[in-house]
mmCIF file of C-alpha atoms in Angstrom:
data_model
loop_
_atom_site.group_PDB
_atom_site.id
_atom_site.type_symbol
_atom_site.label_atom_id
_atom_site.label_comp_id
_atom_site.label_asym_id
_atom_site.label_seq_id
_atom_site.Cartn_x
_atom_site.Cartn_y
_atom_site.Cartn_z
ATOM 1 C CA ALA F 1 7.720 15.747 -0.251
ATOM 2 C CA ASP F 2 5.397 16.286 2.702
ATOM 3 C CA ARG F 3 6.073 13.005 4.442
ATOM 4 C CA SER F 4 9.819 13.406 3.980
ATOM 5 C CA ASP F 5 9.651 16.934 5.490
ATOM 6 C CA ALA F 6 7.598 15.482 8.345
ATOM 7 C CA LEU F 7 10.276 12.705 8.918
ATOM 8 C CA ARG F 8 13.045 15.311 8.844
ATOM 9 C CA THR F 9 11.163 17.216 11.433
ATOM 10 C CA LEU F 10 10.469 14.154 13.729
ATOM 11 C CA LEU F 11 13.914 12.823 13.537
ATOM 12 C CA PRO F 12 16.786 14.159 15.845
ATOM 13 C CA ASP F 13 18.634 17.029 14.078
ATOM 14 C CA ASP F 14 21.970 15.191 14.209
ATOM 15 C CA VAL F 15 20.446 12.119 12.339
ATOM 16 C CA ALA F 16 18.005 13.666 9.722
ATOM 17 C CA GLY F 17 20.677 14.789 7.572
ATOM 18 C CA ARG F 18 22.569 11.610 7.096
ATOM 19 C CA LEU F 19 19.676 9.390 6.395
ATOM 20 C CA ASP F 20 17.986 8.616 3.128
ATOM 21 C CA VAL F 21 14.626 10.151 4.321
ATOM 22 C CA GLU F 22 13.158 10.162 0.806
ATOM 23 C CA ALA F 23 13.416 6.307 0.429
ATOM 24 C CA ALA F 24 11.653 5.956 3.725
ATOM 25 C CA ALA F 25 8.896 8.542 2.680
ATOM 26 C CA LYS F 26 8.211 6.598 -0.564
ATOM 27 C CA ARG F 27 7.325 3.691 1.544
ATOM 28 C CA CYS F 28 4.957 5.704 3.863
ATOM 29 C CA ASP F 29 1.981 5.797 1.534
ATOM 30 C CA GLY F 30 -1.253 6.483 3.360
ATOM 31 C CA PHE F 31 0.696 7.436 6.604
ATOM 32 C CA VAL F 32 -0.478 10.561 8.641
ATOM 33 C CA VAL F 33 1.795 12.524 10.963
ATOM 34 C CA GLY F 34 0.739 10.208 13.917
ATOM 35 C CA ASP F 35 1.915 7.054 12.128
ATOM 36 C CA LEU F 36 5.249 8.853 11.206
ATOM 37 C CA CYS F 37 5.692 9.537 14.745
ATOM 38 C CA ARG F 38 5.321 5.923 15.672
ATOM 39 C CA VAL F 39 7.789 4.944 12.765
ATOM 40 C CA VAL F 40 10.406 7.326 14.397
ATOM 41 C CA ARG F 41 9.765 6.044 17.843
ATOM 42 C CA ARG F 42 10.005 2.366 16.439
ATOM 43 C CA ALA F 43 13.322 3.154 14.530
ATOM 44 C CA LEU F 44 14.910 4.858 17.759
ATOM 45 C CA LEU F 45 13.796 1.909 19.859
ATOM 46 C CA GLN F 46 15.199 -0.710 17.412
ATOM 47 C CA THR F 47 18.435 1.199 17.664
ATOM 48 C CA THR F 48 18.567 0.991 21.337
ATOM 49 C CA VAL F 49 17.381 -2.610 21.420
ATOM 50 C CA ARG F 50 20.129 -3.642 18.961
ATOM 51 C CA GLY F 51 22.694 -1.899 20.925
ATOM 52 C CA ASP F 52 23.661 0.307 18.069
ATOM 53 C CA ASN F 53 24.751 3.747 18.836
ATOM 54 C CA VAL F 54 23.588 5.212 15.522
ATOM 55 C CA LEU F 55 20.298 5.278 13.837
ATOM 56 C CA THR F 56 20.739 3.914 10.175
ATOM 57 C CA ASP F 57 18.732 3.757 7.059
ATOM 58 C CA GLU F 58 18.098 0.056 7.816
ATOM 59 C CA HIS F 59 16.450 0.919 11.211
ATOM 60 C CA LEU F 60 14.224 3.627 9.771
ATOM 61 C CA LEU F 61 13.216 1.268 6.705
ATOM 62 C CA ALA F 62 12.623 -1.628 8.961
ATOM 63 C CA ALA F 63 10.426 0.610 11.274
ATOM 64 C CA VAL F 64 8.436 1.684 8.168
ATOM 65 C CA ASP F 65 7.965 -1.914 7.032
ATOM 66 C CA ALA F 66 6.757 -2.935 10.290
ATOM 67 C CA SER F 67 4.249 -0.128 10.553
ATOM 68 C CA ARG F 68 0.703 0.195 9.198
ATOM 69 C CA PRO F 69 -1.166 3.442 8.544
ATOM 70 C CA VAL F 70 -3.873 4.190 10.948
ATOM 71 C CA GLY F 71 -6.316 4.029 8.024
ATOM 72 C CA GLN F 72 -5.341 0.414 7.283
ATOM 73 C CA ARG F 73 -5.279 -1.307 10.486
ATOM 74 C CA SER F 74 -8.445 -2.861 10.443
ATOM 75 C CA VAL F 75 -7.897 -4.106 6.873
ATOM 76 C CA GLN F 76 -6.345 -7.639 6.011
ATOM 77 C CA ARG F 77 -2.788 -6.963 4.882
ATOM 78 C CA VAL F 78 -1.829 -8.470 1.535
ATOM 79 C CA ASP F 79 1.863 -8.254 0.722
ATOM 80 C CA ASN F 80 2.144 -6.465 -2.531
ATOM 81 C CA GLY F 81 5.824 -6.721 -2.699
ATOM 82 C CA ASP F 82 6.085 -10.553 -3.586
ATOM 83 C CA ALA F 83 8.345 -10.234 -6.383
ATOM 84 C CA GLY F 84 7.721 -14.035 -7.168
ATOM 85 C CA ARG F 85 4.196 -13.316 -8.297
ATOM 86 C CA ASN F 86 3.717 -13.006 -12.048
ATOM 87 C CA TRP F 87 1.195 -13.855 -14.748
ATOM 88 C CA ASP F 88 2.684 -17.241 -15.452
ATOM 89 C CA GLU F 89 0.500 -18.280 -12.104
ATOM 90 C CA VAL F 90 -2.498 -17.332 -13.729
ATOM 91 C CA GLY F 91 -3.934 -19.909 -16.216
ATOM 92 C CA GLY F 92 -5.891 -18.343 -19.117
ATOM 93 C CA MET F 93 -7.833 -15.018 -18.457
ATOM 94 C CA THR F 94 -6.001 -13.241 -21.166
ATOM 95 C CA GLU F 95 -8.884 -10.692 -21.393
ATOM 96 C CA VAL F 96 -8.855 -9.982 -17.636
ATOM 97 C CA ARG F 97 -5.030 -9.524 -17.806
ATOM 98 C CA LEU F 98 -5.278 -7.222 -20.819
ATOM 99 C CA VAL F 99 -8.177 -5.034 -18.901
ATOM 100 C CA LEU F 100 -6.213 -4.924 -15.780
ATOM 101 C CA THR F 101 -2.917 -3.952 -17.414
ATOM 102 C CA GLN F 102 -4.649 -1.163 -19.257
ATOM 103 C CA VAL F 103 -6.609 0.263 -16.381
ATOM 104 C CA LEU F 104 -4.038 -0.088 -13.618
ATOM 105 C CA LEU F 105 -0.526 -0.385 -15.248
ATOM 106 C CA TRP F 106 -0.708 2.022 -18.179
ATOM 107 C CA PRO F 107 -1.423 5.029 -15.973
ATOM 108 C CA LEU F 108 1.518 4.283 -14.007
ATOM 109 C CA GLN F 109 3.787 3.473 -16.904
ATOM 110 C CA TYR F 110 2.765 6.467 -18.986
ATOM 111 C CA PRO F 111 1.646 9.307 -16.754
ATOM 112 C CA THR F 112 2.267 12.006 -19.000
ATOM 113 C CA LEU F 113 0.100 10.448 -21.658
ATOM 114 C CA PHE F 114 -2.721 9.996 -19.277
ATOM 115 C CA SER F 115 -2.449 13.497 -17.781
ATOM 116 C CA SER F 116 -3.001 15.012 -21.031
ATOM 117 C CA CYS F 117 -6.243 12.744 -21.828
ATOM 118 C CA PRO F 118 -9.644 14.276 -21.028
ATOM 119 C CA ILE F 119 -10.657 11.221 -19.429
ATOM 120 C CA ARG F 120 -10.434 10.680 -15.819
ATOM 121 C CA VAL F 121 -8.391 7.544 -14.924
ATOM 122 C CA SER F 122 -9.644 4.648 -12.777
ATOM 123 C CA ARG F 123 -8.750 4.942 -9.036
ATOM 124 C CA GLY F 124 -9.393 1.313 -8.413
ATOM 125 C CA VAL F 125 -10.984 -2.160 -9.543
ATOM 126 C CA LEU F 126 -13.704 -4.275 -7.915
ATOM 127 C CA LEU F 127 -13.116 -7.998 -8.676
ATOM 128 C CA HIS F 128 -16.186 -10.247 -8.162
ATOM 129 C CA GLY F 129 -17.069 -13.819 -8.943
ATOM 130 C CA PRO F 130 -17.643 -17.074 -7.280
ATOM 131 C CA SER F 131 -15.236 -18.355 -4.581
ATOM 132 C CA GLY F 132 -12.057 -20.143 -6.076
ATOM 133 C CA CYS F 133 -12.077 -18.305 -9.500
ATOM 134 C CA GLY F 134 -8.692 -16.481 -8.941
ATOM 135 C CA LYS F 135 -9.832 -13.067 -7.864
ATOM 136 C CA THR F 136 -7.278 -12.708 -5.038
ATOM 137 C CA LEU F 137 -4.489 -14.419 -6.986
ATOM 138 C CA ILE F 138 -5.022 -11.906 -10.056
ATOM 139 C CA ALA F 139 -5.102 -9.032 -7.508
ATOM 140 C CA GLY F 140 -1.691 -10.308 -5.937
ATOM 141 C CA VAL F 141 -0.054 -10.439 -9.352
ATOM 142 C CA ILE F 142 -1.381 -7.083 -10.502
ATOM 143 C CA ALA F 143 -0.257 -5.464 -7.115
ATOM 144 C CA ALA F 144 3.297 -7.231 -7.323
ATOM 145 C CA GLN F 145 3.710 -5.791 -10.768
ATOM 146 C CA SER F 146 2.584 -2.443 -10.144
ATOM 147 C CA LYS F 147 3.590 -2.074 -6.460
ATOM 148 C CA LEU F 148 0.074 -0.827 -5.796
ATOM 149 C CA ASN F 149 -1.742 -1.782 -2.461
ATOM 150 C CA PHE F 150 -4.847 -3.803 -2.575
ATOM 151 C CA ILE F 151 -7.389 -4.763 -0.003
ATOM 152 C CA ALA F 152 -8.838 -8.368 -0.036
ATOM 153 C CA VAL F 153 -12.272 -8.197 1.419
ATOM 154 C CA LYS F 154 -14.385 -11.443 2.020
ATOM 155 C CA GLY F 155 -18.178 -11.055 1.575
ATOM 156 C CA PRO F 156 -19.239 -11.938 5.082
ATOM 157 C CA GLU F 157 -16.947 -9.101 6.337
ATOM 158 C CA LEU F 158 -19.454 -6.793 4.453
ATOM 159 C CA LEU F 159 -22.779 -8.358 5.384
ATOM 160 C CA SER F 160 -24.872 -7.206 8.153
ATOM 161 C CA LYS F 161 -28.410 -8.070 9.210
ATOM 162 C CA TYR F 162 -29.058 -4.496 9.962
ATOM 163 C CA ILE F 163 -30.338 -2.264 7.329
ATOM 164 C CA GLY F 164 -27.752 0.184 5.879
ATOM 165 C CA ALA F 165 -24.968 -1.494 7.639
ATOM 166 C CA SER F 166 -23.593 -3.474 4.714
ATOM 167 C CA GLU F 167 -23.611 -0.498 2.627
ATOM 168 C CA GLN F 168 -21.537 1.512 5.289
ATOM 169 C CA SER F 169 -19.157 -1.246 5.339
ATOM 170 C CA VAL F 170 -18.478 -1.009 1.741
ATOM 171 C CA ARG F 171 -18.191 2.804 2.026
ATOM 172 C CA GLU F 172 -15.643 2.366 4.770
ATOM 173 C CA THR F 173 -13.734 -0.176 2.731
ATOM 174 C CA PHE F 174 -13.274 2.037 -0.144
ATOM 175 C CA GLU F 175 -12.474 5.031 1.882
ATOM 176 C CA ARG F 176 -9.450 3.343 3.002
#
């Protein structure tokens, strides 16, 4: 609701009433007000560049999709909207599939059940293992199924020769 209110405020008055601002706001997960300002500017610019006289939902959604929140700009972007990804691509790993489904998908599918439970729901998953074992593939499949964001981080991105710098990199990654 806050992002949709911010978008309505940022959009010109004659436009905000006829656009599906709610749909655009749902795609703005992680965006702050400055990011939303850039989205509106980009949408208005696209309208002008295309020679259209009126800002449409298509312009606004395209601007949202082309934008990244400031907190994720230094992160490798992985497309979680790839509908073609499914568990058929992953051979074996039935136990991993079950655990990830229970930890990540069930709280999204059954929010009322999990809100009444006395346990805290997991906020993320850290996959680790040797290279080539399918960590990124599994994360891509679960992200595509759940529409969740995920951050793919490679080991060398976190390592540093300075004391405490590696730990700081891990902290910053999880803060995103």
